[in-house]
Short mmCIF file of N, CA and C in Angstrom, two decimals:
data_model
loop_
_atom_site.label_atom_id
_atom_site.label_comp_id
_atom_site.label_asym_id
_atom_site.label_seq_id
_atom_site.Cartn_x
_atom_site.Cartn_y
_atom_site.Cartn_z
N LEU A 1 0.83 -1.18 -0.03
CA LEU A 1 -0.01 -0.03 0.01
C LEU A 1 0.84 1.25 0.03
N ILE A 2 1.99 1.20 0.66
CA ILE A 2 2.92 2.34 0.65
C ILE A 2 3.39 2.65 -0.80
N HIS A 3 3.73 1.50 -1.53
CA HIS A 3 4.13 1.68 -2.89
C HIS A 3 3.05 2.36 -3.66
N ARG A 4 1.75 1.89 -3.44
CA ARG A 4 0.61 2.52 -4.16
C ARG A 4 0.55 4.00 -3.85
N LEU A 5 0.78 4.38 -2.65
CA LEU A 5 0.76 5.83 -2.28
C LEU A 5 1.86 6.53 -2.96
N LEU A 6 3.01 5.97 -2.90
CA LEU A 6 4.21 6.67 -3.63
C LEU A 6 3.89 6.69 -5.15
N GLN A 7 3.17 5.84 -5.64
CA GLN A 7 2.84 5.88 -7.12
C GLN A 7 1.81 7.00 -7.45
N LEU A 8 0.73 7.13 -6.55
CA LEU A 8 -0.28 8.02 -6.87
C LEU A 8 -0.14 9.37 -6.35
N LEU A 9 0.34 9.60 -5.10
CA LEU A 9 0.36 10.88 -4.47
C LEU A 9 1.15 11.95 -5.14
N PRO A 10 2.26 11.68 -5.85
CA PRO A 10 2.98 12.80 -6.49
C PRO A 10 2.24 13.43 -7.55
N ASP A 11 1.15 12.87 -8.13
CA ASP A 11 0.33 13.62 -9.10
C ASP A 11 -0.72 14.48 -8.48
N ILE A 12 -0.82 14.48 -7.15
CA ILE A 12 -1.79 15.27 -6.35
C ILE A 12 -1.03 16.48 -5.78
N ALA A 13 -1.76 17.67 -5.74
CA ALA A 13 -1.03 18.89 -5.17
C ALA A 13 -0.67 18.56 -3.73
N PRO A 14 0.56 19.03 -3.41
CA PRO A 14 1.06 18.71 -2.10
C PRO A 14 0.07 18.97 -0.90
N ALA A 15 -0.69 19.97 -0.93
CA ALA A 15 -1.57 20.32 0.19
C ALA A 15 -2.75 19.24 0.20
N GLU A 16 -2.94 18.44 -0.72
CA GLU A 16 -4.04 17.53 -0.77
C GLU A 16 -3.59 16.12 -0.62
N ARG A 17 -2.38 15.88 -0.56
CA ARG A 17 -1.85 14.52 -0.44
C ARG A 17 -2.29 13.74 0.74
N ALA A 18 -2.29 14.35 1.95
CA ALA A 18 -2.67 13.60 3.15
C ALA A 18 -4.06 13.15 3.02
N ALA A 19 -4.96 14.03 2.54
CA ALA A 19 -6.36 13.58 2.28
C ALA A 19 -6.50 12.58 1.31
N GLY A 20 -5.66 12.60 0.19
CA GLY A 20 -5.68 11.56 -0.78
C GLY A 20 -5.28 10.25 -0.27
N ALA A 21 -4.24 10.32 0.55
CA ALA A 21 -3.75 8.99 1.24
C ALA A 21 -4.84 8.45 2.01
N GLN A 22 -5.49 9.31 2.85
CA GLN A 22 -6.45 8.81 3.79
C GLN A 22 -7.63 8.23 3.00
N ALA A 23 -8.08 8.84 1.85
CA ALA A 23 -9.09 8.37 1.10
C ALA A 23 -8.83 6.94 0.50
N LEU A 24 -7.54 6.87 0.02
CA LEU A 24 -7.18 5.56 -0.58
C LEU A 24 -7.15 4.45 0.55
N LEU A 25 -6.58 4.81 1.59
CA LEU A 25 -6.45 3.75 2.69
C LEU A 25 -7.79 3.47 3.42
N ALA A 26 -8.73 4.44 3.32
CA ALA A 26 -10.03 4.11 3.93
C ALA A 26 -10.69 2.97 3.28
N ARG A 27 -10.42 2.79 2.01
CA ARG A 27 -10.96 1.52 1.25
C ARG A 27 -10.47 0.19 1.72
N GLU A 28 -9.39 0.23 2.49
CA GLU A 28 -8.77 -0.98 2.99
C GLU A 28 -9.38 -1.36 4.32
N ALA A 29 -10.42 -2.18 4.31
CA ALA A 29 -11.15 -2.55 5.56
C ALA A 29 -10.30 -3.28 6.56
N ASP A 30 -9.31 -3.99 6.15
CA ASP A 30 -8.47 -4.74 7.06
C ASP A 30 -7.56 -3.95 7.87
N LEU A 31 -7.35 -2.73 7.61
CA LEU A 31 -6.44 -1.92 8.31
C LEU A 31 -7.15 -1.17 9.49
N ILE A 32 -6.34 -0.95 10.55
CA ILE A 32 -6.90 -0.15 11.69
C ILE A 32 -6.32 1.26 11.50
N ASP A 33 -6.90 2.22 12.23
CA ASP A 33 -6.53 3.64 12.01
C ASP A 33 -5.08 3.94 12.15
N ALA A 34 -4.39 3.19 13.19
CA ALA A 34 -2.95 3.37 13.47
C ALA A 34 -2.21 2.98 12.22
N GLN A 35 -2.58 1.84 11.56
CA GLN A 35 -1.86 1.43 10.37
C GLN A 35 -2.01 2.43 9.20
N ARG A 36 -3.25 2.98 9.04
CA ARG A 36 -3.44 4.00 8.00
C ARG A 36 -2.60 5.16 8.28
N SER A 37 -2.52 5.63 9.61
CA SER A 37 -1.70 6.81 9.90
C SER A 37 -0.16 6.58 9.59
N ASP A 38 0.25 5.37 10.06
CA ASP A 38 1.73 5.00 9.80
C ASP A 38 2.02 4.98 8.35
N MET A 39 1.17 4.35 7.51
CA MET A 39 1.42 4.26 6.06
C MET A 39 1.41 5.73 5.42
N THR A 40 0.39 6.48 5.79
CA THR A 40 0.37 7.85 5.31
C THR A 40 1.65 8.64 5.73
N ALA A 41 2.05 8.53 6.91
CA ALA A 41 3.26 9.24 7.41
C ALA A 41 4.49 8.82 6.72
N ALA A 42 4.56 7.46 6.42
CA ALA A 42 5.76 6.96 5.69
C ALA A 42 5.80 7.53 4.29
N ALA A 43 4.74 7.50 3.60
CA ALA A 43 4.66 8.01 2.22
C ALA A 43 4.87 9.48 2.06
N LEU A 44 4.21 10.25 3.06
CA LEU A 44 4.45 11.67 3.00
C LEU A 44 5.77 12.08 3.39
N SER A 45 6.48 11.30 4.36
CA SER A 45 7.80 11.73 4.69
C SER A 45 8.76 11.55 3.51
N VAL A 46 8.52 10.62 2.60
CA VAL A 46 9.42 10.50 1.43
C VAL A 46 9.07 11.60 0.53
N LEU A 47 7.80 11.86 0.13
CA LEU A 47 7.40 12.87 -0.78
C LEU A 47 7.80 14.28 -0.34
N GLU A 48 7.86 14.48 0.95
CA GLU A 48 8.14 15.85 1.38
C GLU A 48 9.76 16.05 1.70
N ASP A 49 10.39 15.08 1.53
CA ASP A 49 11.85 15.16 1.80
C ASP A 49 12.57 15.63 0.59
N ALA A 50 13.26 16.78 0.62
CA ALA A 50 13.94 17.41 -0.45
C ALA A 50 14.90 16.55 -1.24
N ARG A 51 15.49 15.46 -0.48
CA ARG A 51 16.36 14.49 -1.24
C ARG A 51 15.78 13.77 -2.28
N PHE A 52 14.46 13.64 -2.17
CA PHE A 52 13.64 12.88 -3.19
C PHE A 52 12.97 13.79 -4.22
N ALA A 53 13.23 15.00 -4.24
CA ALA A 53 12.49 15.91 -5.12
C ALA A 53 12.56 15.45 -6.64
N GLU A 54 13.76 15.18 -7.03
CA GLU A 54 13.93 14.74 -8.42
C GLU A 54 13.19 13.47 -8.80
N VAL A 55 13.10 12.55 -7.85
CA VAL A 55 12.45 11.33 -8.09
C VAL A 55 10.97 11.38 -8.36
N PHE A 56 10.38 12.46 -7.72
CA PHE A 56 9.00 12.65 -7.81
C PHE A 56 8.58 13.89 -8.47
N GLY A 57 9.61 14.52 -9.08
CA GLY A 57 9.40 15.87 -9.68
C GLY A 57 8.80 15.76 -11.12
N PRO A 58 8.69 16.82 -11.70
CA PRO A 58 8.13 16.93 -13.10
C PRO A 58 8.96 16.02 -14.01
N GLY A 59 8.27 15.30 -14.93
CA GLY A 59 8.90 14.42 -15.84
C GLY A 59 9.23 13.04 -15.32
N SER A 60 9.08 12.83 -14.00
CA SER A 60 9.31 11.45 -13.53
C SER A 60 8.00 10.64 -13.86
N ARG A 61 8.25 9.32 -13.90
CA ARG A 61 7.11 8.46 -14.26
C ARG A 61 7.03 7.29 -13.30
N ALA A 62 5.84 6.93 -13.00
CA ALA A 62 5.60 5.81 -12.01
C ALA A 62 5.22 4.57 -12.74
N GLU A 63 5.64 3.42 -12.12
CA GLU A 63 5.32 2.09 -12.65
C GLU A 63 5.52 1.90 -14.10
N VAL A 64 6.86 2.02 -14.51
CA VAL A 64 7.15 1.84 -15.93
C VAL A 64 7.56 0.46 -16.16
N ALA A 65 6.81 -0.14 -17.21
CA ALA A 65 7.20 -1.55 -17.58
C ALA A 65 8.40 -1.52 -18.27
N VAL A 66 9.18 -2.61 -18.03
CA VAL A 66 10.58 -2.75 -18.73
C VAL A 66 10.63 -4.27 -19.01
N ALA A 67 11.02 -4.52 -20.29
CA ALA A 67 11.15 -5.98 -20.70
C ALA A 67 12.24 -6.09 -21.76
N GLY A 68 12.87 -7.21 -21.84
CA GLY A 68 13.85 -7.41 -22.78
C GLY A 68 15.13 -7.92 -22.39
N THR A 69 16.17 -7.78 -23.21
CA THR A 69 17.45 -8.29 -22.81
C THR A 69 18.41 -6.99 -23.01
N ALA A 70 19.66 -7.25 -22.83
CA ALA A 70 20.73 -6.20 -22.93
C ALA A 70 22.04 -6.86 -23.23
N THR A 71 22.93 -6.05 -23.84
CA THR A 71 24.24 -6.60 -24.17
C THR A 71 25.01 -6.96 -22.88
N ALA A 72 24.75 -6.32 -21.80
CA ALA A 72 25.47 -6.66 -20.53
C ALA A 72 24.85 -7.85 -19.77
N LEU A 73 23.75 -8.36 -20.15
CA LEU A 73 23.15 -9.53 -19.53
C LEU A 73 23.76 -10.80 -20.04
N PRO A 74 23.66 -11.85 -19.26
CA PRO A 74 24.07 -13.20 -19.82
C PRO A 74 23.19 -13.55 -20.95
N GLU A 75 23.91 -14.20 -21.91
CA GLU A 75 23.15 -14.52 -23.25
C GLU A 75 21.82 -15.47 -22.89
N GLY A 76 20.80 -14.97 -23.57
CA GLY A 76 19.49 -15.68 -23.31
C GLY A 76 18.67 -15.19 -22.15
N LEU A 77 19.19 -14.39 -21.28
CA LEU A 77 18.47 -13.82 -20.17
C LEU A 77 17.58 -12.66 -20.62
N ARG A 78 16.34 -12.80 -20.33
CA ARG A 78 15.35 -11.80 -20.66
C ARG A 78 14.76 -11.30 -19.35
N ILE A 79 14.43 -10.04 -19.19
CA ILE A 79 13.75 -9.55 -18.00
C ILE A 79 12.38 -9.10 -18.38
N SER A 80 11.53 -9.02 -17.30
CA SER A 80 10.25 -8.40 -17.43
C SER A 80 9.94 -7.87 -16.08
N GLY A 81 9.73 -6.56 -15.90
CA GLY A 81 9.59 -6.02 -14.57
C GLY A 81 8.84 -4.67 -14.73
N ARG A 82 8.73 -4.12 -13.55
CA ARG A 82 8.00 -2.86 -13.41
C ARG A 82 8.90 -1.92 -12.50
N ILE A 83 9.34 -0.80 -13.09
CA ILE A 83 10.21 0.17 -12.29
C ILE A 83 9.28 1.06 -11.63
N ASP A 84 9.59 1.16 -10.30
CA ASP A 84 8.71 2.03 -9.41
C ASP A 84 8.78 3.44 -9.84
N ARG A 85 9.86 3.93 -10.24
CA ARG A 85 10.02 5.39 -10.59
C ARG A 85 11.11 5.51 -11.52
N LEU A 86 10.87 6.19 -12.65
CA LEU A 86 11.88 6.45 -13.68
C LEU A 86 12.02 7.90 -14.02
N VAL A 87 13.12 8.49 -14.01
CA VAL A 87 13.39 9.82 -14.39
C VAL A 87 14.27 9.83 -15.60
N VAL A 88 13.93 10.29 -16.74
CA VAL A 88 14.74 10.35 -17.92
C VAL A 88 15.11 11.81 -18.20
N LEU A 89 16.32 12.14 -18.12
CA LEU A 89 16.89 13.42 -18.33
C LEU A 89 17.84 13.39 -19.56
N PRO A 90 18.14 14.60 -20.13
CA PRO A 90 18.96 14.57 -21.33
C PRO A 90 20.31 13.85 -21.22
N GLU A 91 21.00 13.91 -20.07
CA GLU A 91 22.29 13.42 -19.87
C GLU A 91 22.34 12.11 -18.99
N ARG A 92 21.21 11.87 -18.29
CA ARG A 92 21.20 10.68 -17.43
C ARG A 92 19.71 10.10 -17.28
N VAL A 93 19.71 8.89 -16.78
CA VAL A 93 18.45 8.25 -16.44
C VAL A 93 18.64 7.75 -14.96
N LEU A 94 17.51 8.05 -14.18
CA LEU A 94 17.49 7.57 -12.77
C LEU A 94 16.42 6.52 -12.65
N VAL A 95 16.82 5.36 -12.21
CA VAL A 95 15.83 4.23 -11.99
C VAL A 95 15.82 4.00 -10.44
N VAL A 96 14.51 4.05 -9.89
CA VAL A 96 14.32 3.94 -8.43
C VAL A 96 13.33 2.79 -8.09
N ASP A 97 13.64 2.09 -7.04
CA ASP A 97 12.76 1.09 -6.57
C ASP A 97 12.43 1.40 -5.11
N PHE A 98 11.17 1.15 -4.68
CA PHE A 98 10.74 1.42 -3.33
C PHE A 98 10.90 0.15 -2.47
N LYS A 99 11.30 0.24 -1.33
CA LYS A 99 11.36 -0.96 -0.41
C LYS A 99 10.88 -0.49 1.00
N THR A 100 10.02 -1.34 1.55
CA THR A 100 9.41 -1.03 2.88
C THR A 100 9.95 -1.78 3.96
N ASN A 101 11.13 -2.55 3.78
CA ASN A 101 11.70 -3.40 4.86
C ASN A 101 11.94 -2.54 6.02
N ARG A 102 11.69 -3.01 7.17
CA ARG A 102 12.00 -2.52 8.46
C ARG A 102 12.76 -3.55 9.28
N PRO A 103 13.93 -3.14 9.85
CA PRO A 103 14.61 -1.95 9.59
C PRO A 103 15.35 -2.04 8.26
N SER A 104 15.49 -0.85 7.61
CA SER A 104 16.24 -0.79 6.35
C SER A 104 17.72 -0.91 6.67
N PRO A 105 18.51 -1.37 5.65
CA PRO A 105 19.94 -1.46 5.95
C PRO A 105 20.59 -0.15 6.05
N ASP A 106 21.74 0.00 6.69
CA ASP A 106 22.50 1.27 6.81
C ASP A 106 23.34 1.54 5.55
N ARG A 107 23.78 0.40 4.91
CA ARG A 107 24.68 0.44 3.74
C ARG A 107 24.06 -0.31 2.65
N ILE A 108 24.18 0.17 1.39
CA ILE A 108 23.76 -0.57 0.24
C ILE A 108 24.30 -1.90 0.09
N GLU A 109 25.50 -2.19 0.54
CA GLU A 109 26.20 -3.46 0.46
C GLU A 109 25.44 -4.50 1.31
N ASP A 110 24.68 -3.95 2.36
CA ASP A 110 23.93 -4.85 3.16
C ASP A 110 22.53 -5.19 2.72
N ALA A 111 22.10 -4.56 1.63
CA ALA A 111 20.80 -4.81 1.10
C ALA A 111 20.71 -6.29 0.59
N ASP A 112 19.50 -6.76 0.55
CA ASP A 112 19.20 -8.12 0.00
C ASP A 112 19.86 -8.23 -1.32
N PRO A 113 20.68 -9.24 -1.63
CA PRO A 113 21.31 -9.40 -2.95
C PRO A 113 20.21 -9.40 -4.06
N ALA A 114 19.13 -9.91 -3.82
CA ALA A 114 18.07 -9.87 -4.85
C ALA A 114 17.68 -8.46 -5.31
N TYR A 115 17.70 -7.53 -4.41
CA TYR A 115 17.45 -6.08 -4.72
C TYR A 115 18.51 -5.55 -5.59
N LEU A 116 19.72 -5.88 -5.29
CA LEU A 116 20.89 -5.42 -6.07
C LEU A 116 20.79 -5.95 -7.45
N ARG A 117 20.48 -7.37 -7.50
CA ARG A 117 20.32 -7.92 -8.91
C ARG A 117 19.24 -7.22 -9.73
N GLN A 118 18.10 -6.95 -8.99
CA GLN A 118 16.92 -6.28 -9.67
C GLN A 118 17.40 -4.91 -10.30
N MET A 119 18.15 -4.16 -9.42
CA MET A 119 18.57 -2.83 -9.93
C MET A 119 19.64 -2.92 -11.01
N ALA A 120 20.48 -3.87 -10.97
CA ALA A 120 21.50 -4.13 -11.92
C ALA A 120 20.88 -4.47 -13.29
N LEU A 121 19.79 -5.43 -13.30
CA LEU A 121 19.14 -5.78 -14.47
C LEU A 121 18.41 -4.63 -15.05
N TYR A 122 17.74 -3.84 -14.23
CA TYR A 122 17.04 -2.54 -14.81
C TYR A 122 18.17 -1.65 -15.45
N ALA A 123 19.21 -1.54 -14.76
CA ALA A 123 20.29 -0.55 -15.25
C ALA A 123 20.82 -1.07 -16.57
N ALA A 124 21.11 -2.31 -16.75
CA ALA A 124 21.58 -2.99 -18.00
C ALA A 124 20.64 -2.72 -19.13
N VAL A 125 19.38 -2.99 -18.90
CA VAL A 125 18.39 -2.72 -20.03
C VAL A 125 18.32 -1.28 -20.40
N LEU A 126 18.28 -0.44 -19.38
CA LEU A 126 18.06 1.00 -19.66
C LEU A 126 19.35 1.52 -20.30
N SER A 127 20.54 0.94 -20.07
CA SER A 127 21.80 1.41 -20.70
C SER A 127 21.66 1.19 -22.23
N ASP A 128 20.99 0.07 -22.66
CA ASP A 128 20.81 -0.20 -24.04
C ASP A 128 19.72 0.74 -24.66
N ILE A 129 18.59 1.00 -23.87
CA ILE A 129 17.61 1.86 -24.34
C ILE A 129 18.04 3.30 -24.49
N PHE A 130 18.83 3.75 -23.57
CA PHE A 130 19.24 5.11 -23.61
C PHE A 130 20.79 5.23 -23.76
N PRO A 131 21.31 4.80 -24.92
CA PRO A 131 22.80 4.84 -25.10
C PRO A 131 23.38 6.29 -24.90
N GLY A 132 24.52 6.28 -24.29
CA GLY A 132 25.21 7.64 -24.17
C GLY A 132 24.75 8.42 -22.92
N ARG A 133 23.77 7.90 -22.20
CA ARG A 133 23.30 8.56 -20.97
C ARG A 133 23.77 7.71 -19.79
N ARG A 134 24.23 8.48 -18.75
CA ARG A 134 24.65 7.78 -17.49
C ARG A 134 23.36 7.17 -16.83
N ILE A 135 23.47 5.94 -16.36
CA ILE A 135 22.41 5.30 -15.69
C ILE A 135 22.71 5.36 -14.24
N GLU A 136 21.74 5.90 -13.35
CA GLU A 136 21.89 5.91 -11.91
C GLU A 136 20.80 5.07 -11.34
N ALA A 137 21.07 4.32 -10.36
CA ALA A 137 20.12 3.50 -9.67
C ALA A 137 20.08 3.80 -8.24
N ALA A 138 18.87 3.76 -7.64
CA ALA A 138 18.76 4.00 -6.20
C ALA A 138 17.56 3.24 -5.63
N ILE A 139 17.63 3.00 -4.45
CA ILE A 139 16.49 2.35 -3.65
C ILE A 139 16.09 3.45 -2.67
N VAL A 140 14.76 3.61 -2.62
CA VAL A 140 14.12 4.41 -1.57
C VAL A 140 13.49 3.51 -0.54
N TRP A 141 14.14 3.63 0.59
CA TRP A 141 13.62 2.77 1.81
C TRP A 141 12.63 3.71 2.54
N THR A 142 11.38 3.28 2.71
CA THR A 142 10.49 4.10 3.34
C THR A 142 10.74 4.21 4.92
N ASP A 143 11.46 3.26 5.39
CA ASP A 143 11.91 3.35 6.82
C ASP A 143 13.11 4.35 6.96
N GLY A 144 12.82 5.40 7.46
CA GLY A 144 13.84 6.46 7.57
C GLY A 144 13.31 7.82 7.31
N PRO A 145 12.93 8.17 6.11
CA PRO A 145 13.16 7.47 4.93
C PRO A 145 14.58 7.71 4.44
N LYS A 146 15.05 6.84 3.54
CA LYS A 146 16.42 6.95 3.02
C LYS A 146 16.42 6.85 1.43
N LEU A 147 17.22 7.60 0.89
CA LEU A 147 17.51 7.47 -0.58
C LEU A 147 18.95 6.91 -0.62
N MET A 148 18.97 5.60 -1.15
CA MET A 148 20.22 5.00 -1.06
C MET A 148 20.72 4.66 -2.64
N PRO A 149 21.75 5.40 -3.06
CA PRO A 149 22.19 5.13 -4.39
C PRO A 149 22.81 3.70 -4.51
N VAL A 150 22.66 3.09 -5.59
CA VAL A 150 23.36 1.86 -5.88
C VAL A 150 24.51 2.26 -6.80
N PRO A 151 25.66 2.38 -6.22
CA PRO A 151 26.87 2.73 -7.06
C PRO A 151 27.03 1.95 -8.34
N GLU A 152 27.40 2.61 -9.45
CA GLU A 152 27.64 1.94 -10.71
C GLU A 152 28.55 0.75 -10.58
N ASN A 153 29.63 0.85 -9.78
CA ASN A 153 30.59 -0.14 -9.71
C ASN A 153 29.95 -1.44 -9.03
N LEU A 154 28.94 -1.19 -8.13
CA LEU A 154 28.14 -2.36 -7.52
C LEU A 154 27.30 -3.07 -8.46
N TRP A 155 26.50 -2.28 -9.20
CA TRP A 155 25.62 -2.93 -10.15
C TRP A 155 26.32 -3.59 -11.40
N VAL A 156 27.47 -2.94 -11.74
CA VAL A 156 28.33 -3.52 -12.79
C VAL A 156 28.92 -4.85 -12.35
N GLN A 157 29.33 -4.83 -11.10
CA GLN A 157 29.91 -6.13 -10.45
C GLN A 157 28.83 -7.15 -10.37
N THR A 158 27.57 -6.77 -10.02
CA THR A 158 26.49 -7.71 -9.94
C THR A 158 26.17 -8.32 -11.26
N LEU A 159 26.28 -7.55 -12.34
CA LEU A 159 26.08 -8.06 -13.67
C LEU A 159 27.15 -9.05 -14.09
N ALA A 160 28.44 -8.70 -13.74
CA ALA A 160 29.56 -9.54 -14.03
C ALA A 160 29.39 -10.97 -13.30
N ASP A 161 28.92 -10.82 -12.15
CA ASP A 161 28.71 -12.09 -11.40
C ASP A 161 27.59 -12.93 -12.05
N LEU A 162 26.53 -12.27 -12.51
CA LEU A 162 25.41 -13.03 -13.21
C LEU A 162 25.98 -13.64 -14.45
N ARG A 163 26.82 -12.84 -15.27
CA ARG A 163 27.29 -13.48 -16.46
C ARG A 163 28.28 -14.69 -16.16
N ARG A 164 28.98 -14.58 -15.12
CA ARG A 164 29.96 -15.68 -14.71
C ARG A 164 29.14 -16.87 -14.25
N ASP A 165 28.09 -16.62 -13.36
CA ASP A 165 27.32 -17.76 -12.81
C ASP A 165 26.21 -18.25 -13.73
N GLY A 166 25.82 -17.37 -14.66
CA GLY A 166 24.61 -17.67 -15.39
C GLY A 166 24.88 -18.41 -16.62
#
């Protein structure tokens, strides 16, 4: 549900986001008021944090489907996924995934390896789609909240490991 809030609320005027979140969560009969409040607070804390302005700013897109292969992937490997947030700029592309794990890790190296593989796969495919643009990957942890870049050397090494093992 926090993912859904982060998908929908950026398109609502900032002054109306809390009411929008409450309206969306009111439809969830299994939630108690404290859960609704916690989820609203988590989503709004991300959206109101200046560090995330670019991720949710003009030109950013939510829930972008991505499928295919890439030159950096092991031969025969095809992916199909949904990018939580994508920002395409003239010189670079930012791919972001939301994670609600609690507690969130303090260092990207301590993140679940599956998350690092996911970001590496997205980065590889986007590198082929947007040649000549720098690809930046990041995870937004709603616990904190934290914007945690996935350094290029880390996702490149993850791809190399996939090619070696795959």
